[in-house]
């Protein structure tokens, strides 16, 4: 069943309260990812799942790796936690988590937030890049919160996910989102995975009604729709190749690895980036200015990957404006 059909079929049920235990959603998610139902925490979007986890862990400090999604720091500060900003390393192979320095700087009781696939760079790190380091930190009673909100865009996502480990390893939590891949930001659904005992404790101290009936119905349908996932991966692989052949070969541009449905581009300088951005806005196209991300400057923009028609239209205007 499609997500749209599931939402339509669920409309009569909105006269009742939603299932506060999220039974059907947990059953479907558990089957889809091969994890235990008791290890799943459902939320009104990934950020609620993250915030509930954060409130439960109550870390001494929160370490955020820059450049980073701004909501990590915002939610930490809303709860009064001390936030430490550290930078990802960057070389010709892309961005890397600086585990060598993190092992020395982090202390028991701290929380490290890692975003994989990474926003805004589109970098995807493999299990081999992360697993041993993450488990070593958890063994030292350092909580690792791994946000995998964009990972559904990666075919064979098990090659870069720590979802399986999260249901067994103390101090490790993985966050997932249905909002991005299944295009339901107006409904909001996300989930966290952790040890069953920790998830039970979180569930005992939360608003059970926050995940509405339509969101639960949409998530149930989405996570069973393998045809949609396959079609989306096929589309994205084609469009990533197009981006590499256009943006990726232009002498004035530098793009990072295109791992998901957006990419990070660096223009020659901030003035050029602003000129291009302004020119695109005149024809109804907006690029994400990344100067608000710590570690990036006004020369960077994040670009969404759309349909081939949209991608060709954007590239036509960008190449024209670049001259």
CSV table of C-alpha atoms in Angstrom, one decimal:
chain,number,residue,atom,x,y,z
A,1,UNK,CA,0.0,0.0,0.0
A,2,UNK,CA,1.3,3.5,-0.8
A,3,UNK,CA,1.7,6.1,1.9
A,4,UNK,CA,-1.0,8.3,0.4
A,5,UNK,CA,-3.5,5.4,0.4
A,6,UNK,CA,-2.6,4.6,4.0
A,7,UNK,CA,-3.2,8.2,5.1
A,8,UNK,CA,-6.5,8.2,3.3
A,9,UNK,CA,-7.6,5.0,4.8
A,10,UNK,CA,-6.6,6.2,8.3
A,11,UNK,CA,-8.5,9.4,8.2
A,12,UNK,CA,-11.7,8.0,9.9
A,13,UNK,CA,-9.6,6.9,12.8
A,14,UNK,CA,-8.6,10.5,13.8
A,15,UNK,CA,-11.7,10.7,16.0
A,16,UNK,CA,-9.9,8.4,18.4
A,17,UNK,CA,-6.6,8.9,20.2
A,18,UNK,CA,-3.5,7.5,18.5
A,19,UNK,CA,-1.9,4.3,19.7
A,20,UNK,CA,0.3,5.6,22.5
A,21,UNK,CA,2.4,2.3,22.4
A,22,UNK,CA,3.0,2.5,18.6
A,23,UNK,CA,2.5,-1.2,18.4
A,24,UNK,CA,2.0,-1.7,14.7
A,25,UNK,CA,4.7,0.8,13.7
A,26,UNK,CA,7.2,-0.9,16.0
A,27,UNK,CA,6.3,-4.3,14.6
A,28,UNK,CA,6.9,-3.1,11.0
A,29,UNK,CA,10.1,-1.2,11.8
A,30,UNK,CA,11.5,-4.2,13.7
A,31,UNK,CA,10.7,-6.5,10.8
A,32,UNK,CA,12.1,-4.1,8.2
A,33,UNK,CA,15.5,-3.6,10.0
A,34,UNK,CA,15.8,-6.9,11.9
A,35,UNK,CA,15.8,-5.4,15.3
A,36,UNK,CA,13.9,-6.0,18.5
A,37,UNK,CA,10.6,-4.1,19.0
A,38,UNK,CA,11.4,-3.3,22.6
A,39,UNK,CA,14.5,-1.4,21.3
A,40,UNK,CA,12.5,1.1,19.3
A,41,UNK,CA,11.4,4.5,20.5
A,42,UNK,CA,8.9,6.3,18.1
A,43,UNK,CA,8.8,10.0,17.9
A,44,UNK,CA,7.1,13.0,16.3
A,45,UNK,CA,10.0,13.3,13.9
A,46,UNK,CA,13.6,12.3,14.4
A,47,UNK,CA,14.2,15.4,16.5
A,48,UNK,CA,11.7,14.4,19.1
A,49,UNK,CA,13.3,10.9,19.3
A,50,UNK,CA,16.6,12.7,19.7
A,51,UNK,CA,15.4,15.1,22.3
A,52,UNK,CA,13.7,12.3,24.4
A,53,UNK,CA,17.0,10.4,24.3
A,54,UNK,CA,19.0,13.4,25.3
A,55,UNK,CA,16.7,14.1,28.2
A,56,UNK,CA,17.1,10.6,29.4
A,57,UNK,CA,20.8,10.4,29.1
A,58,UNK,CA,21.4,13.8,30.7
A,59,UNK,CA,25.0,14.1,29.6
A,60,UNK,CA,27.7,16.2,31.4
A,61,UNK,CA,28.7,17.8,28.1
A,62,UNK,CA,27.6,17.4,24.5
A,63,UNK,CA,30.2,17.4,21.7
A,64,UNK,CA,29.0,18.5,18.3
A,65,UNK,CA,31.2,18.0,15.2
A,66,UNK,CA,31.3,21.1,12.9
A,67,UNK,CA,30.0,21.7,10.3
A,68,UNK,CA,26.8,20.4,11.8
A,69,UNK,CA,23.0,20.5,11.6
A,70,UNK,CA,22.1,23.5,13.7
A,71,UNK,CA,19.3,21.8,15.7
A,72,UNK,CA,21.8,19.6,17.6
A,73,UNK,CA,23.2,22.6,19.4
A,74,UNK,CA,19.8,24.3,19.7
A,75,UNK,CA,18.2,21.3,21.4
A,76,UNK,CA,21.2,20.9,23.7
A,77,UNK,CA,21.0,24.5,24.8
A,78,UNK,CA,17.3,24.4,25.3
A,79,UNK,CA,17.9,21.8,28.0
A,80,UNK,CA,20.8,23.8,29.5
A,81,UNK,CA,23.7,21.4,28.5
A,82,UNK,CA,27.2,22.6,27.9
A,83,UNK,CA,28.0,22.3,24.2
A,84,UNK,CA,31.6,21.7,22.9
A,85,UNK,CA,32.2,22.3,19.2
A,86,UNK,CA,35.0,20.3,17.5
A,87,UNK,CA,35.8,20.3,13.8
A,88,UNK,CA,35.7,17.4,11.4
A,89,UNK,CA,39.0,16.9,9.6
A,90,UNK,CA,39.0,17.5,5.8
A,91,UNK,CA,41.4,16.4,3.1
A,92,UNK,CA,41.3,15.2,-0.6
A,93,UNK,CA,39.2,12.2,0.5
A,94,UNK,CA,36.5,14.4,2.2
A,95,UNK,CA,35.5,14.9,5.7
A,96,UNK,CA,36.4,12.6,8.6
A,97,UNK,CA,35.5,12.2,12.2
A,98,UNK,CA,38.6,13.1,14.3
A,99,UNK,CA,38.5,10.0,16.5
A,100,UNK,CA,42.2,10.2,17.5
A,101,UNK,CA,41.6,13.5,19.2
A,102,UNK,CA,38.1,12.6,20.5
A,103,UNK,CA,39.4,9.7,22.4
A,104,UNK,CA,41.6,12.1,24.4
A,105,UNK,CA,39.1,14.9,24.8
A,106,UNK,CA,36.0,13.0,25.8
A,107,UNK,CA,35.3,11.9,29.4
A,108,UNK,CA,32.8,9.5,30.9
A,109,UNK,CA,29.4,11.1,31.0
A,110,UNK,CA,29.9,13.1,27.8
A,111,UNK,CA,27.8,12.6,24.7
A,112,UNK,CA,29.1,12.7,21.2
A,113,UNK,CA,26.7,13.5,18.3
A,114,UNK,CA,27.6,12.1,14.9
A,115,UNK,CA,25.6,12.6,11.8
A,116,UNK,CA,25.9,9.9,9.1
A,117,UNK,CA,25.2,10.5,6.2
A,118,UNK,CA,26.5,13.9,7.1
A,119,UNK,CA,24.6,17.1,6.7
A,120,UNK,CA,25.6,19.4,5.0
A,121,UNK,CA,28.5,17.7,3.3
A,122,UNK,CA,26.7,14.6,2.0
A,123,UNK,CA,29.6,12.5,3.2
A,124,UNK,CA,28.8,8.8,4.0
A,125,UNK,CA,31.0,6.9,6.4
A,126,UNK,CA,31.2,3.1,6.4
A,127,UNK,CA,30.7,0.8,9.4
A,128,UNK,CA,34.5,0.3,9.3
A,129,UNK,CA,35.0,4.0,9.6
A,130,UNK,CA,32.9,4.2,12.7
A,131,UNK,CA,32.2,0.9,14.5
A,132,UNK,CA,35.3,0.2,16.5
A,133,UNK,CA,35.8,3.8,17.6
A,134,UNK,CA,32.2,4.2,18.6
A,135,UNK,CA,32.2,1.0,20.6
A,136,UNK,CA,35.4,2.0,22.3
A,137,UNK,CA,33.9,5.3,23.4
A,138,UNK,CA,30.7,3.6,24.6
A,139,UNK,CA,32.9,1.2,26.7
A,140,UNK,CA,34.3,4.2,28.4
A,141,UNK,CA,30.7,5.3,29.4
A,142,UNK,CA,30.7,8.0,26.7
A,143,UNK,CA,27.3,8.1,25.0
A,144,UNK,CA,27.3,8.2,21.2
A,145,UNK,CA,24.2,9.5,19.5
A,146,UNK,CA,24.3,8.6,15.8
A,147,UNK,CA,21.9,10.4,13.6
A,148,UNK,CA,21.2,8.4,10.5
A,149,UNK,CA,18.3,10.5,9.3
A,150,UNK,CA,19.4,10.5,5.6
A,151,UNK,CA,20.7,6.9,5.5
A,152,UNK,CA,17.7,5.5,3.7
A,153,UNK,CA,19.0,7.3,0.5
A,154,UNK,CA,22.1,5.0,0.6
A,155,UNK,CA,21.5,1.6,-1.2
A,156,UNK,CA,22.5,-1.2,1.1
A,157,UNK,CA,22.5,1.1,4.1
A,158,UNK,CA,23.5,-1.7,6.4
A,159,UNK,CA,27.1,-1.1,5.1
A,160,UNK,CA,27.2,2.2,6.9
A,161,UNK,CA,24.7,1.8,9.8
A,162,UNK,CA,25.2,0.9,13.5
A,163,UNK,CA,21.5,0.1,14.0
A,164,UNK,CA,22.2,-3.5,14.9
A,165,UNK,CA,24.8,-2.5,17.5
A,166,UNK,CA,22.5,0.1,19.1
A,167,UNK,CA,20.0,-2.5,20.3
A,168,UNK,CA,22.7,-4.3,22.3
A,169,UNK,CA,25.4,-1.7,23.2
A,170,UNK,CA,25.0,0.4,26.3
A,171,UNK,CA,25.5,4.2,25.7
A,172,UNK,CA,24.8,3.9,21.9
A,173,UNK,CA,21.7,5.3,20.3
A,174,UNK,CA,20.8,5.5,16.6
A,175,UNK,CA,18.2,8.0,15.3
A,176,UNK,CA,16.3,7.4,12.0
A,177,UNK,CA,13.8,9.5,10.1
A,178,UNK,CA,11.0,8.8,7.7
A,179,UNK,CA,10.5,12.5,6.9
A,180,UNK,CA,13.3,12.8,4.4
A,181,UNK,CA,13.2,9.6,2.3
A,182,UNK,CA,9.5,9.1,2.3
A,183,UNK,CA,8.7,12.9,2.0
A,184,UNK,CA,6.3,13.3,4.9
A,185,UNK,CA,7.7,16.3,6.8
A,186,UNK,CA,4.2,17.6,7.4
A,187,UNK,CA,3.3,14.4,9.3
A,188,UNK,CA,6.6,13.9,11.2
A,189,UNK,CA,7.8,10.4,12.1
A,190,UNK,CA,11.2,9.2,13.3
A,191,UNK,CA,12.5,6.7,15.7
A,192,UNK,CA,15.5,5.9,18.0
A,193,UNK,CA,17.0,2.5,18.7
A,194,UNK,CA,18.8,1.7,21.9
A,195,UNK,CA,19.0,-1.1,24.5
A,196,UNK,CA,15.5,-2.3,25.5
A,197,UNK,CA,16.0,-1.3,29.2
A,198,UNK,CA,16.9,2.3,28.2
A,199,UNK,CA,14.1,2.6,25.7
A,200,UNK,CA,11.6,1.4,28.4
A,201,UNK,CA,12.9,4.1,30.8
A,202,UNK,CA,12.4,6.8,28.1
A,203,UNK,CA,8.9,5.5,27.3
A,204,UNK,CA,7.9,5.8,31.0
A,205,UNK,CA,8.6,9.5,31.0
A,206,UNK,CA,7.2,10.9,27.7
A,207,UNK,CA,4.0,12.1,26.0
A,208,UNK,CA,2.6,8.9,24.4
A,209,UNK,CA,0.2,10.8,22.2
A,210,UNK,CA,2.8,12.8,20.3
A,211,UNK,CA,2.9,10.5,17.2
A,212,UNK,CA,-0.4,11.0,15.6
A,213,UNK,CA,-2.6,8.4,13.9
A,214,UNK,CA,-1.8,9.5,10.3
A,215,UNK,CA,1.9,9.6,10.9
A,216,UNK,CA,1.8,6.1,12.3
A,217,UNK,CA,-0.3,4.8,9.3
A,218,UNK,CA,2.1,6.6,6.9
A,219,UNK,CA,5.2,5.0,8.6
A,220,UNK,CA,3.7,1.5,8.6
A,221,UNK,CA,3.1,1.8,4.8
A,222,UNK,CA,6.4,3.5,4.1
A,223,UNK,CA,8.6,0.9,5.7
A,224,UNK,CA,6.8,-1.9,3.9
A,225,UNK,CA,7.0,-0.3,0.4
A,226,UNK,CA,10.2,-1.8,-1.0
A,227,UNK,CA,9.2,-0.8,-4.6
A,228,UNK,CA,9.3,2.9,-3.6
A,229,UNK,CA,12.7,2.4,-2.0
A,230,UNK,CA,14.1,0.7,-5.1
A,231,UNK,CA,12.7,3.3,-7.5
A,232,UNK,CA,14.1,6.1,-5.3
A,233,UNK,CA,17.6,4.5,-5.3
A,234,UNK,CA,17.5,4.0,-9.1
A,235,UNK,CA,16.6,7.7,-9.6
A,236,UNK,CA,19.2,9.0,-7.2
A,237,UNK,CA,22.0,7.0,-8.7
A,238,UNK,CA,21.2,8.4,-12.1
A,239,UNK,CA,21.0,12.0,-10.8
A,240,UNK,CA,24.2,11.7,-8.7
A,241,UNK,CA,25.9,10.7,-11.9
A,242,UNK,CA,24.5,13.7,-13.7
A,243,UNK,CA,25.7,16.0,-10.9
A,244,UNK,CA,29.2,14.5,-11.0
A,245,UNK,CA,29.3,15.0,-14.8
A,246,UNK,CA,28.2,18.7,-14.6
A,247,UNK,CA,28.9,20.4,-11.3
A,248,UNK,CA,31.7,18.0,-10.6
A,249,UNK,CA,33.7,18.8,-13.8
A,250,UNK,CA,33.4,22.6,-13.8
A,251,UNK,CA,36.8,24.3,-13.2
A,252,UNK,CA,35.3,27.0,-11.0
A,253,UNK,CA,33.5,24.6,-8.6
A,254,UNK,CA,34.4,22.0,-6.0
A,255,UNK,CA,31.9,19.5,-4.8
A,256,UNK,CA,32.3,16.9,-2.0
A,257,UNK,CA,31.3,13.3,-2.5
A,258,UNK,CA,27.6,13.1,-3.4
A,259,UNK,CA,26.3,10.5,-1.0
A,260,UNK,CA,22.6,11.3,-0.6
A,261,UNK,CA,20.0,13.6,-2.1
A,262,UNK,CA,21.9,16.8,-1.7
A,263,UNK,CA,25.5,17.9,-2.2
A,264,UNK,CA,27.8,20.7,-0.9
A,265,UNK,CA,29.5,22.9,-3.5
A,266,UNK,CA,32.2,25.5,-3.0
A,267,UNK,CA,32.2,28.5,-5.4
A,268,UNK,CA,35.5,30.4,-6.0
A,269,UNK,CA,34.7,32.9,-3.3
A,270,UNK,CA,31.7,34.4,-1.3
A,271,UNK,CA,31.1,37.1,-3.9
A,272,UNK,CA,30.7,34.6,-6.7
A,273,UNK,CA,28.4,32.4,-4.6
A,274,UNK,CA,26.2,35.4,-3.7
A,275,UNK,CA,26.1,36.5,-7.4
A,276,UNK,CA,25.0,33.0,-8.5
A,277,UNK,CA,22.5,32.7,-5.6
A,278,UNK,CA,20.9,36.0,-6.4
A,279,UNK,CA,20.8,35.2,-10.1
A,280,UNK,CA,19.0,31.9,-9.4
A,281,UNK,CA,16.5,33.5,-7.1
A,282,UNK,CA,15.5,35.8,-9.9
A,283,UNK,CA,14.3,32.7,-11.8
A,284,UNK,CA,12.7,31.0,-8.7
A,285,UNK,CA,15.6,28.7,-7.6
A,286,UNK,CA,17.0,28.8,-4.1
A,287,UNK,CA,20.3,27.3,-2.9
A,288,UNK,CA,21.0,26.8,0.8
A,289,UNK,CA,23.6,29.4,2.0
A,290,UNK,CA,25.9,27.5,4.3
A,291,UNK,CA,27.7,30.4,5.9
A,292,UNK,CA,25.7,29.7,9.1
A,293,UNK,CA,27.4,26.3,9.5
A,294,UNK,CA,30.5,26.7,11.7
A,295,UNK,CA,33.6,25.7,9.6
A,296,UNK,CA,32.0,26.8,6.3
A,297,UNK,CA,32.0,30.3,4.8
A,298,UNK,CA,30.0,32.3,2.3
A,299,UNK,CA,31.5,30.4,-0.7
A,300,UNK,CA,29.6,27.3,0.2
A,301,UNK,CA,26.1,26.3,-0.9
A,302,UNK,CA,24.0,23.1,-0.3
A,303,UNK,CA,22.1,22.0,-3.4
A,304,UNK,CA,19.1,19.6,-3.4
A,305,UNK,CA,19.0,16.8,-6.0
A,306,UNK,CA,15.6,16.8,-7.8
A,307,UNK,CA,14.2,15.4,-11.0
A,308,UNK,CA,16.3,15.4,-14.1
A,309,UNK,CA,14.3,18.3,-15.5
A,310,UNK,CA,14.9,20.3,-12.4
A,311,UNK,CA,18.5,19.4,-12.2
A,312,UNK,CA,19.1,20.4,-15.8
A,313,UNK,CA,17.3,23.7,-15.3
A,314,UNK,CA,19.4,24.6,-12.2
A,315,UNK,CA,22.6,23.6,-14.0
A,316,UNK,CA,21.7,25.6,-17.1
A,317,UNK,CA,21.3,28.7,-15.1
A,318,UNK,CA,24.4,28.1,-12.9
A,319,UNK,CA,26.7,27.5,-15.9
A,320,UNK,CA,25.3,30.5,-17.6
A,321,UNK,CA,25.9,32.7,-14.5
A,322,UNK,CA,29.4,31.3,-14.2
A,323,UNK,CA,30.1,32.3,-17.7
